[in-house]
Coordinates of C-alpha atoms in Angstrom, one line a residue:
X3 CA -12.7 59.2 -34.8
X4 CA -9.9 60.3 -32.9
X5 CA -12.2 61.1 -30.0
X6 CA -13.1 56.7 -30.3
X7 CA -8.9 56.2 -30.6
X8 CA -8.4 58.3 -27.3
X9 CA -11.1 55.7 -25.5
X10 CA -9.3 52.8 -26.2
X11 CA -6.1 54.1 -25.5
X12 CA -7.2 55.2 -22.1
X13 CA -8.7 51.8 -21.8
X14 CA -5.6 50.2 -22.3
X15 CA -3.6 52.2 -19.9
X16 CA -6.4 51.2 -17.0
X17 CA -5.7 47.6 -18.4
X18 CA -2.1 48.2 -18.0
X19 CA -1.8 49.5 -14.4
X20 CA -4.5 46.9 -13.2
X21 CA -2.0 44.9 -14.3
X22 CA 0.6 46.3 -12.8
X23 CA -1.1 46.0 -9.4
X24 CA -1.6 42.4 -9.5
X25 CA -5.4 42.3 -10.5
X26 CA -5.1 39.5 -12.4
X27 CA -6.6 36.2 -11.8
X28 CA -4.6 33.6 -10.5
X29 CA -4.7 30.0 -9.3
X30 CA -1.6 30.5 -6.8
X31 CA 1.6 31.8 -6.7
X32 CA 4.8 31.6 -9.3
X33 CA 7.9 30.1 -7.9
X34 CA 9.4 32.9 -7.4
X35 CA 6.9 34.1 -4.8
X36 CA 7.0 30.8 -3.0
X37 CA 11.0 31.3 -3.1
X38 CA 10.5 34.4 -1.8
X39 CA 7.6 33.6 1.1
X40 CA 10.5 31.1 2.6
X41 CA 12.5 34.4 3.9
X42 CA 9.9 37.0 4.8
X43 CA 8.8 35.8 8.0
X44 CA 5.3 37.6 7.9
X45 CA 4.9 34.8 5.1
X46 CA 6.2 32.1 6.9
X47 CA 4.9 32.4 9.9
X48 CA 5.6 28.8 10.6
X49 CA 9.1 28.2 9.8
X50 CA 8.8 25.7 6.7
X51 CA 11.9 24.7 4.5
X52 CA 12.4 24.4 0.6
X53 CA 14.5 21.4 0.0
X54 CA 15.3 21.0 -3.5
X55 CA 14.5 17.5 -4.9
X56 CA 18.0 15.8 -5.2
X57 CA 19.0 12.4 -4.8
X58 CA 20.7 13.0 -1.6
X59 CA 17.3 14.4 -0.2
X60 CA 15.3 10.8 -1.9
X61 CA 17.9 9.0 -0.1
X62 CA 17.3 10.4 3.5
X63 CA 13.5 9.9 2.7
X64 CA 14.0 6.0 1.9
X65 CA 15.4 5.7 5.1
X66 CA 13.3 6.9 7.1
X67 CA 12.2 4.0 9.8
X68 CA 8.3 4.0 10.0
X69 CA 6.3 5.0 13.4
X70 CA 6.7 2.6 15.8
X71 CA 4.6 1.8 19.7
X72 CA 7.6 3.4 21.5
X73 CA 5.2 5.9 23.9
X74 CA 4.2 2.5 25.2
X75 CA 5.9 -0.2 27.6
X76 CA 6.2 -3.6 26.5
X77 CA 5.2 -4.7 30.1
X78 CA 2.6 -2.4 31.7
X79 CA 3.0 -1.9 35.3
X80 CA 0.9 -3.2 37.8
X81 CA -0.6 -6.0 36.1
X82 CA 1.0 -8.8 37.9
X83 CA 1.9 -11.9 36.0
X84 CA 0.1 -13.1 32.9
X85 CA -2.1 -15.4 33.7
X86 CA -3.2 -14.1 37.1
X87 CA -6.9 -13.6 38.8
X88 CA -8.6 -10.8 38.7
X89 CA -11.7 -9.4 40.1
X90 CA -14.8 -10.4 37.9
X91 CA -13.2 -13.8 37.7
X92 CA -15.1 -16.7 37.9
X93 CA -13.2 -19.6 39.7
X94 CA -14.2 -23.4 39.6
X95 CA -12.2 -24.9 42.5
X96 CA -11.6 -28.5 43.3
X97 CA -10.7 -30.5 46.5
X98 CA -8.9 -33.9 46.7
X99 CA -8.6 -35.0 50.5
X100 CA -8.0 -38.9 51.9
X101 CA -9.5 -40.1 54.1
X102 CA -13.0 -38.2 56.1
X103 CA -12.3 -35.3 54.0
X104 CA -13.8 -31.6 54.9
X105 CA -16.1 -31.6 51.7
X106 CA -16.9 -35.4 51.2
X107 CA -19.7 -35.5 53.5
X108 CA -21.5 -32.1 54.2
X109 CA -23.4 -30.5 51.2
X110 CA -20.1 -27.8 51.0
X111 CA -19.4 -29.5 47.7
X112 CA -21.0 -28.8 44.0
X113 CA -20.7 -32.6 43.7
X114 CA -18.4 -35.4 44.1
X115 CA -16.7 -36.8 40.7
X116 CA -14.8 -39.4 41.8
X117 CA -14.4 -41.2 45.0
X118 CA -13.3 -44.8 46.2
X119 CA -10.4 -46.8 47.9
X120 CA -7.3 -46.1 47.6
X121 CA -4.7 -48.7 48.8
X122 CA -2.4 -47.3 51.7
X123 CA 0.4 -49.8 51.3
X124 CA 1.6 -53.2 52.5
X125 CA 0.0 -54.1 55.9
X126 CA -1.9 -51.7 55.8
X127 CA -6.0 -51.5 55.0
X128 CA -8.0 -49.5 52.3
X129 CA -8.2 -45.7 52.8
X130 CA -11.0 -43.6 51.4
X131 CA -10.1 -40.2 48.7
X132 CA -12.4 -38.1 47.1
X133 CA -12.4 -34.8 44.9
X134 CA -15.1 -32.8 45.3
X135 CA -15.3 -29.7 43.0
X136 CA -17.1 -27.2 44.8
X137 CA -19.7 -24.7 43.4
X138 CA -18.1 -21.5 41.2
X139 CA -17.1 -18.5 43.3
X140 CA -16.8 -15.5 41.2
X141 CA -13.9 -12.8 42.4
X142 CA -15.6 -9.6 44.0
X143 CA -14.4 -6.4 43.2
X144 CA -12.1 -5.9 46.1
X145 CA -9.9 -9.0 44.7
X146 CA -11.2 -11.8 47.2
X147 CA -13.2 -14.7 47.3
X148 CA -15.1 -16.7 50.6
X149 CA -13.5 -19.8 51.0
X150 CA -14.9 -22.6 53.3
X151 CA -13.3 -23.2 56.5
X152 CA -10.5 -20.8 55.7
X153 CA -12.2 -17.5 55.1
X154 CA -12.1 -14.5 52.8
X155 CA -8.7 -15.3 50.5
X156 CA -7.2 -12.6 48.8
X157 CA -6.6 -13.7 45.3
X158 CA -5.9 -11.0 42.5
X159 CA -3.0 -11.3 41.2
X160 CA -1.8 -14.9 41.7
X161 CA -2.2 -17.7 38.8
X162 CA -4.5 -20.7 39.3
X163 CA -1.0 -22.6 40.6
X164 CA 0.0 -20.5 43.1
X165 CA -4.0 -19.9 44.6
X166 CA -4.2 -23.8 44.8
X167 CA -1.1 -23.9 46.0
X168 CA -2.1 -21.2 49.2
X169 CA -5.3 -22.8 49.7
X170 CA -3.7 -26.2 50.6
X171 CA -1.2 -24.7 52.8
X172 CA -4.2 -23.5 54.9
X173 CA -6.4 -26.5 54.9
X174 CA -3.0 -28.9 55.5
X175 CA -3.9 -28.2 59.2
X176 CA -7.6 -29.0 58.7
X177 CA -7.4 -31.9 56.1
X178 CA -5.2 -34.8 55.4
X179 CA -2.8 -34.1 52.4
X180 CA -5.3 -32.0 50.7
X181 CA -4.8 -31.0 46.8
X182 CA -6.4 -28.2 45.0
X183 CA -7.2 -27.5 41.8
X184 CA -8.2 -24.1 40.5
X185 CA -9.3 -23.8 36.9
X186 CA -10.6 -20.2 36.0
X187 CA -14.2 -20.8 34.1
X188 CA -14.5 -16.7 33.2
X189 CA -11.6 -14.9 32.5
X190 CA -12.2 -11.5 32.1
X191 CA -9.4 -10.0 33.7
X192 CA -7.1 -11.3 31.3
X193 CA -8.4 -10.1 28.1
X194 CA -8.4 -7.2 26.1
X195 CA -11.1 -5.5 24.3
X196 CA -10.5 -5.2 20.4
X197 CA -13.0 -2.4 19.0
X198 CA -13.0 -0.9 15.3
X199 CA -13.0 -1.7 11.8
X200 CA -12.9 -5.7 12.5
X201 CA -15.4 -8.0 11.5
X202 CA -15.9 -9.4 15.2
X203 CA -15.0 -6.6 18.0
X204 CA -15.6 -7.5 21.3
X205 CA -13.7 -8.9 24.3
X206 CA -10.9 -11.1 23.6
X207 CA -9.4 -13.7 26.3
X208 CA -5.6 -13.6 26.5
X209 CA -4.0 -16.6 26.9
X210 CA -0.4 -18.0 28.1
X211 CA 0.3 -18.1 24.8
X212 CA 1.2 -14.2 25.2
X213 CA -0.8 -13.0 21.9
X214 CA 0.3 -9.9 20.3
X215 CA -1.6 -6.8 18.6
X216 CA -1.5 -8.9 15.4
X217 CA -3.0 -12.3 17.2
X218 CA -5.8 -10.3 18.5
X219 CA -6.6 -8.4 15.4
X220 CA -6.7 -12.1 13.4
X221 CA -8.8 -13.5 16.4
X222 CA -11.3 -10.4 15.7
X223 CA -11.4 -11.6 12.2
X224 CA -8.9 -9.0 11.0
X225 CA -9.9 -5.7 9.6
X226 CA -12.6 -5.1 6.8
X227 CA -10.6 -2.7 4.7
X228 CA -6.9 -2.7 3.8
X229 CA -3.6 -2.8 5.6
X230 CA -2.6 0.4 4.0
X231 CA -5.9 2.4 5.0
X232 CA -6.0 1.0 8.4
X233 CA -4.4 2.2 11.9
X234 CA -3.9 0.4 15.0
X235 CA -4.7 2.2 18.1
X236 CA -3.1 0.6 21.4
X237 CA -4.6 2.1 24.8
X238 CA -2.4 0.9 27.7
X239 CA -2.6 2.5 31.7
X240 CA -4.1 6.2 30.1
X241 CA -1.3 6.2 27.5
X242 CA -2.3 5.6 23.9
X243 CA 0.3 4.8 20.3
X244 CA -0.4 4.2 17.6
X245 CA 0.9 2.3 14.3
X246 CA -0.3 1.7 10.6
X247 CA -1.3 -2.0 10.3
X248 CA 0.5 -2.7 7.4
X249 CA 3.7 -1.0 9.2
X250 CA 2.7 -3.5 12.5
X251 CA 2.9 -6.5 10.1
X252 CA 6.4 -5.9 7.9
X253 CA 7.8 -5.1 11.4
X254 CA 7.8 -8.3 13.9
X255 CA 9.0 -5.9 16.8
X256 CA 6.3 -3.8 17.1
X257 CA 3.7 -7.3 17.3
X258 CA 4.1 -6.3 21.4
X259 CA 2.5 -8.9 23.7
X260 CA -0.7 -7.6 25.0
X261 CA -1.3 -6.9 28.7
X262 CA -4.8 -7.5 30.6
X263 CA -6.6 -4.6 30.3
X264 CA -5.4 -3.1 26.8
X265 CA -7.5 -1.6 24.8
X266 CA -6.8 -2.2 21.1
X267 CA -9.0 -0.3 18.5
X268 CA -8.4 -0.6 14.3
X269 CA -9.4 2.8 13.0
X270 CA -10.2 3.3 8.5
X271 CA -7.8 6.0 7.5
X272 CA -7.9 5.8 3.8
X273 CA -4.9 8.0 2.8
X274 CA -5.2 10.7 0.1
X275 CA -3.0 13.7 -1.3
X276 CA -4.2 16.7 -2.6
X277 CA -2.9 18.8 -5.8
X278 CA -3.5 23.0 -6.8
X279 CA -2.7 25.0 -8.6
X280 CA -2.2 25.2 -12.3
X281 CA -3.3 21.4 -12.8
X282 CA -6.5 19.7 -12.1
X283 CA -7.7 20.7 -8.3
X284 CA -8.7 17.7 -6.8
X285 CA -8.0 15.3 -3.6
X286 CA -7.5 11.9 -4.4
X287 CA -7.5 8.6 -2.9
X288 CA -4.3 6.3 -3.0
X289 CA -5.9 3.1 -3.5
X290 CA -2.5 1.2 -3.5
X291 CA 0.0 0.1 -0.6
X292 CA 2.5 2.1 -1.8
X293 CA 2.2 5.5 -4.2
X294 CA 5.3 7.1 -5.9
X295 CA 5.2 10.8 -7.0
X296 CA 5.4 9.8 -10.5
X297 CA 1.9 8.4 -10.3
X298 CA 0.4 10.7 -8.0
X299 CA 1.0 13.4 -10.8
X300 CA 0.1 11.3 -13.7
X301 CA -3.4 10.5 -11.8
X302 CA -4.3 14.2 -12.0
X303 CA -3.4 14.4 -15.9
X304 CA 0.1 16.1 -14.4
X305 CA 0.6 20.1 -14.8
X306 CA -1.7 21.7 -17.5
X307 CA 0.1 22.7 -20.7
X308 CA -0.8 26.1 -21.2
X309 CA -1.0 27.8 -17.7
X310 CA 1.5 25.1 -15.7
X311 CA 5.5 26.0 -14.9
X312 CA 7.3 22.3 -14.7
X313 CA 10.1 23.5 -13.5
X314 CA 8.0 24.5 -10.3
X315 CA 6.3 21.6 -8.8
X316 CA 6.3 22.0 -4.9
X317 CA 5.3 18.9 -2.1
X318 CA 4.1 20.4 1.1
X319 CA 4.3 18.2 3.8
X320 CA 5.3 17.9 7.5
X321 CA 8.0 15.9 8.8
X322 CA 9.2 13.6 11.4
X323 CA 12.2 15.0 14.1
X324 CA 14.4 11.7 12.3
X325 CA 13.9 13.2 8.2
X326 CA 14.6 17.1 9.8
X327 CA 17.8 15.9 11.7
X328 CA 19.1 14.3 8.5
X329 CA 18.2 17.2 6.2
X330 CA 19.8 19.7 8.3
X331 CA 16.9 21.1 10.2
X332 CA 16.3 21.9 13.7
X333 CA 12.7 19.6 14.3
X334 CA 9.4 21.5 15.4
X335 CA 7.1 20.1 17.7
X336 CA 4.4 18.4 15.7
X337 CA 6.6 18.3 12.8
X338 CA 8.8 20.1 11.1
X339 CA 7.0 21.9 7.7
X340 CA 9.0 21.0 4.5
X341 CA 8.6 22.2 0.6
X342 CA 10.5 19.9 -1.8
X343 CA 11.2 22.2 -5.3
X344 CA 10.6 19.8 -7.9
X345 CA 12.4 20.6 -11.5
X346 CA 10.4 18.8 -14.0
X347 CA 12.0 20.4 -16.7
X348 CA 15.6 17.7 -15.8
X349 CA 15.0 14.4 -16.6
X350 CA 16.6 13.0 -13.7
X351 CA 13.9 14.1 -11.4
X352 CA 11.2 12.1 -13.1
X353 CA 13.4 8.9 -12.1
X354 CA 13.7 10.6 -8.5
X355 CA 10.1 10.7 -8.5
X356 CA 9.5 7.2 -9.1
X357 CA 11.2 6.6 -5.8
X358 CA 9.5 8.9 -3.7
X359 CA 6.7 7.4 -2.0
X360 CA 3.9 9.7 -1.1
X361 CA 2.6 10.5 2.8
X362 CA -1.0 10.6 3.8
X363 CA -1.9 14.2 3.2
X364 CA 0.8 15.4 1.1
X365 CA -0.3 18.5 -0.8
X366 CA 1.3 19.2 -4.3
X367 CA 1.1 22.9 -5.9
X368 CA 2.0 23.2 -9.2
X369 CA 3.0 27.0 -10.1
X370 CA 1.9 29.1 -12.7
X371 CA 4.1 29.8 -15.7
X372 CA 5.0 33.3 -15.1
X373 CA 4.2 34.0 -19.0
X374 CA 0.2 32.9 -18.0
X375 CA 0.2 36.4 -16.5
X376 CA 0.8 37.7 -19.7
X377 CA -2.0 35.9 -21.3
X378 CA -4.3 36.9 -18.9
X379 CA -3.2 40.3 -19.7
X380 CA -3.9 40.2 -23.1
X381 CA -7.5 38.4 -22.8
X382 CA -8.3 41.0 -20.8
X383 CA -7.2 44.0 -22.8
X384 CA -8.8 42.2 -25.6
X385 CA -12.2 41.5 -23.9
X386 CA -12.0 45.6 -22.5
X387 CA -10.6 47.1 -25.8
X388 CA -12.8 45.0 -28.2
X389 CA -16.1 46.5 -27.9
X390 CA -14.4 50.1 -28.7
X391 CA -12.5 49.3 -31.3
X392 CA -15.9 47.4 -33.1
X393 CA -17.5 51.2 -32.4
X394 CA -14.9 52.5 -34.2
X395 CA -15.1 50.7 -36.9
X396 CA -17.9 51.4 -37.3
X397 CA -17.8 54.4 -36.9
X398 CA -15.5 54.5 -39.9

């Protein structure tokens, strides 16, 4: 008997320094240990912050101004006015001359729509006009087109005005009072392509009209899934930004004019937010525009009873340079890394938390009550020291 007492005390001591060297299961760390992890810097080997949840520190979050296109220029360089030729541009041209015009009689023109007398004034006898519209002439790669009796014209980057305009200047010496009329049948220099989550991607033609990211997107049909899930890529000269569509909408600013050439592209982020720790792991989906804390917690089931420590709920999250300069922090590039210390246990911080709107990616960690250790301990020791102390009951 006292041989089956010495087993289980020898048990228990194992149990006891197993315990004492951390062997004990665990779903994450205690607060302390995450308090601790800030100022060893083998821990924190990338310089993150634990901000206590205040409503100083809820304020500075409000404020924050949402992303906006600022990498980009609102006029891109080097694309000439809006409006203007460009190579792959098909041209339909027109010619009214009076009298024995250039392109009345030969077979130059695509056809004549209109022709007749014209009186020349008092004394004077009938004179013959015509407007002749010659075939389409499509804009070679170089910029130019072939123009009868003038040559090879170099027309990228001038509007339909300002080519008729040159073209009569050079025929004035070759026909009488000549006037030209340039209408541009294919316009694909002056469009943009719009690629993505729309309903209808594909080229679309800007007009003088000056459409902007949101004009496009509607003329694409819009996007198939939801502001707040979707993200609107702009691609101008190599340089690429890039905005949330619902942000590009509550903010007429950022609704740039588009440039010929841009590349627009609507990308399906659905946002999500993940929780560990001593609560139901999972990563979940926002499904609304806007998600406070409050119910981010309560959609998990919030921190399990038995094993959770309220007044240890920690939000991970990076930052932008504008949230670290008000908090007090020097920014990191890519972000500055942030832990908010959430006290559950005051009150105050559950009406905090119903104004602090949740990122895309946030990760919440809910500690473990420091007493769990203890009744881990004790399982254990009871699911070691049972079996022995059965045998020595029996053994009674």
């Amino acid at each position: 008997m006292t041989d089956c007492y010495a087993s289980v005390a020898r048990i228990l001591a194992i149990s006891i320094m197993l315990a004492g060297c951390s062997a004990l299961p665990s779903s994450g760390p205690v607060s302390s240990q995450i308090l601790q992890a800030e100022k060893d810097p083998k821990l924190n080997q990338i310089g993150f912050t634990i901000i206590p949840f205040t409503p100083k520190t809820v304020d500075v979050l409000q404020s924050e101004k949402p992303p906006l296109l600022s990498t980009l220029q609102k006029e891109g360089p080097g694309q000439g006015e809006h409006g203007a030729i460009g190579p792959g541009d098909l041209l339909s041209i027109s010619v009214f001359e009076i009298g024995s015009g250039l392109f009345s009689g030969g077979g130059m023109s695509g056809g004549r729509t209109t022709a007749g007398p014209i009186s020349a004034g008092s004394g004077a006898g009938n004179t013959t006009a015509s407007l002749e519209a010659l075939p389409p002439i499509e804009v070679d790669d170089q910029g130019s087109i072939p123009f009868p009796y003038i040559g090879r014209i170099h027309v990228a980057g001038e509007t339909p005005p300002q080519l008729a305009k040159m073209i009569e200047n050079q025929l004035a010496s070759k026909s009488q009072s000549p006037q030209v009329i340039v209408r541009v049948m294919t316009d694909l220099h002056n469009s943009v392509i719009v690629s993505g989550d729309i309903h209808r991607p594909g080229r679309q033609m800007l007009t003088l009209a000056h459409e902007g990211l949101l004009d496009i997107i509607a003329m694409g049909g819009g996007a198939t899934h939801s502001s707040e899930d979707s993200m609107v890529l702009l691609t101008r000269h190599g340089v690429t930004g890039r905005i949330p569509l619902r942000t590009l909408e509550n903010n007429p600013d950022q609704n740039i004019p588009l440039m010929p050439g841009d590349n627009v592209q609507v990308i399906y982020l659905p946002r999500t937010y993940t929780v560990f720790g001593a609560t139901q792991v999972t990563q979940t989906p926002f499904n609304t525009p806007i998600l406070t804390l409050d119910e981010a917690i309560a959609r998990i089931g919030g921190p399990t009873d038995e094993r959770a420590d309220a007044n240890a709920v920690f939000l991970f999250r990076y930052e932008s340079d504008e949230v670290a300069q008000r908090l007090g922090l020097v920014p990191k590039p890519g972000g500055t890394p942030i832990i908010y210390n959430i006290d559950f246990m005051n009150p105050t911080n559950y009406f905090l938390a119903q104004k602090f709107v949740m990122k895309d990616k946030d990760l919440i960690y809910v500690s473990n009550a420091k007493v769990n250790k203890l009744y881990k301990f004790l399982g254990l020791i009871g699911a070691v020291t049972s079996p022995a102390i059965t045998a020595a009951y029996v053994a009674k």
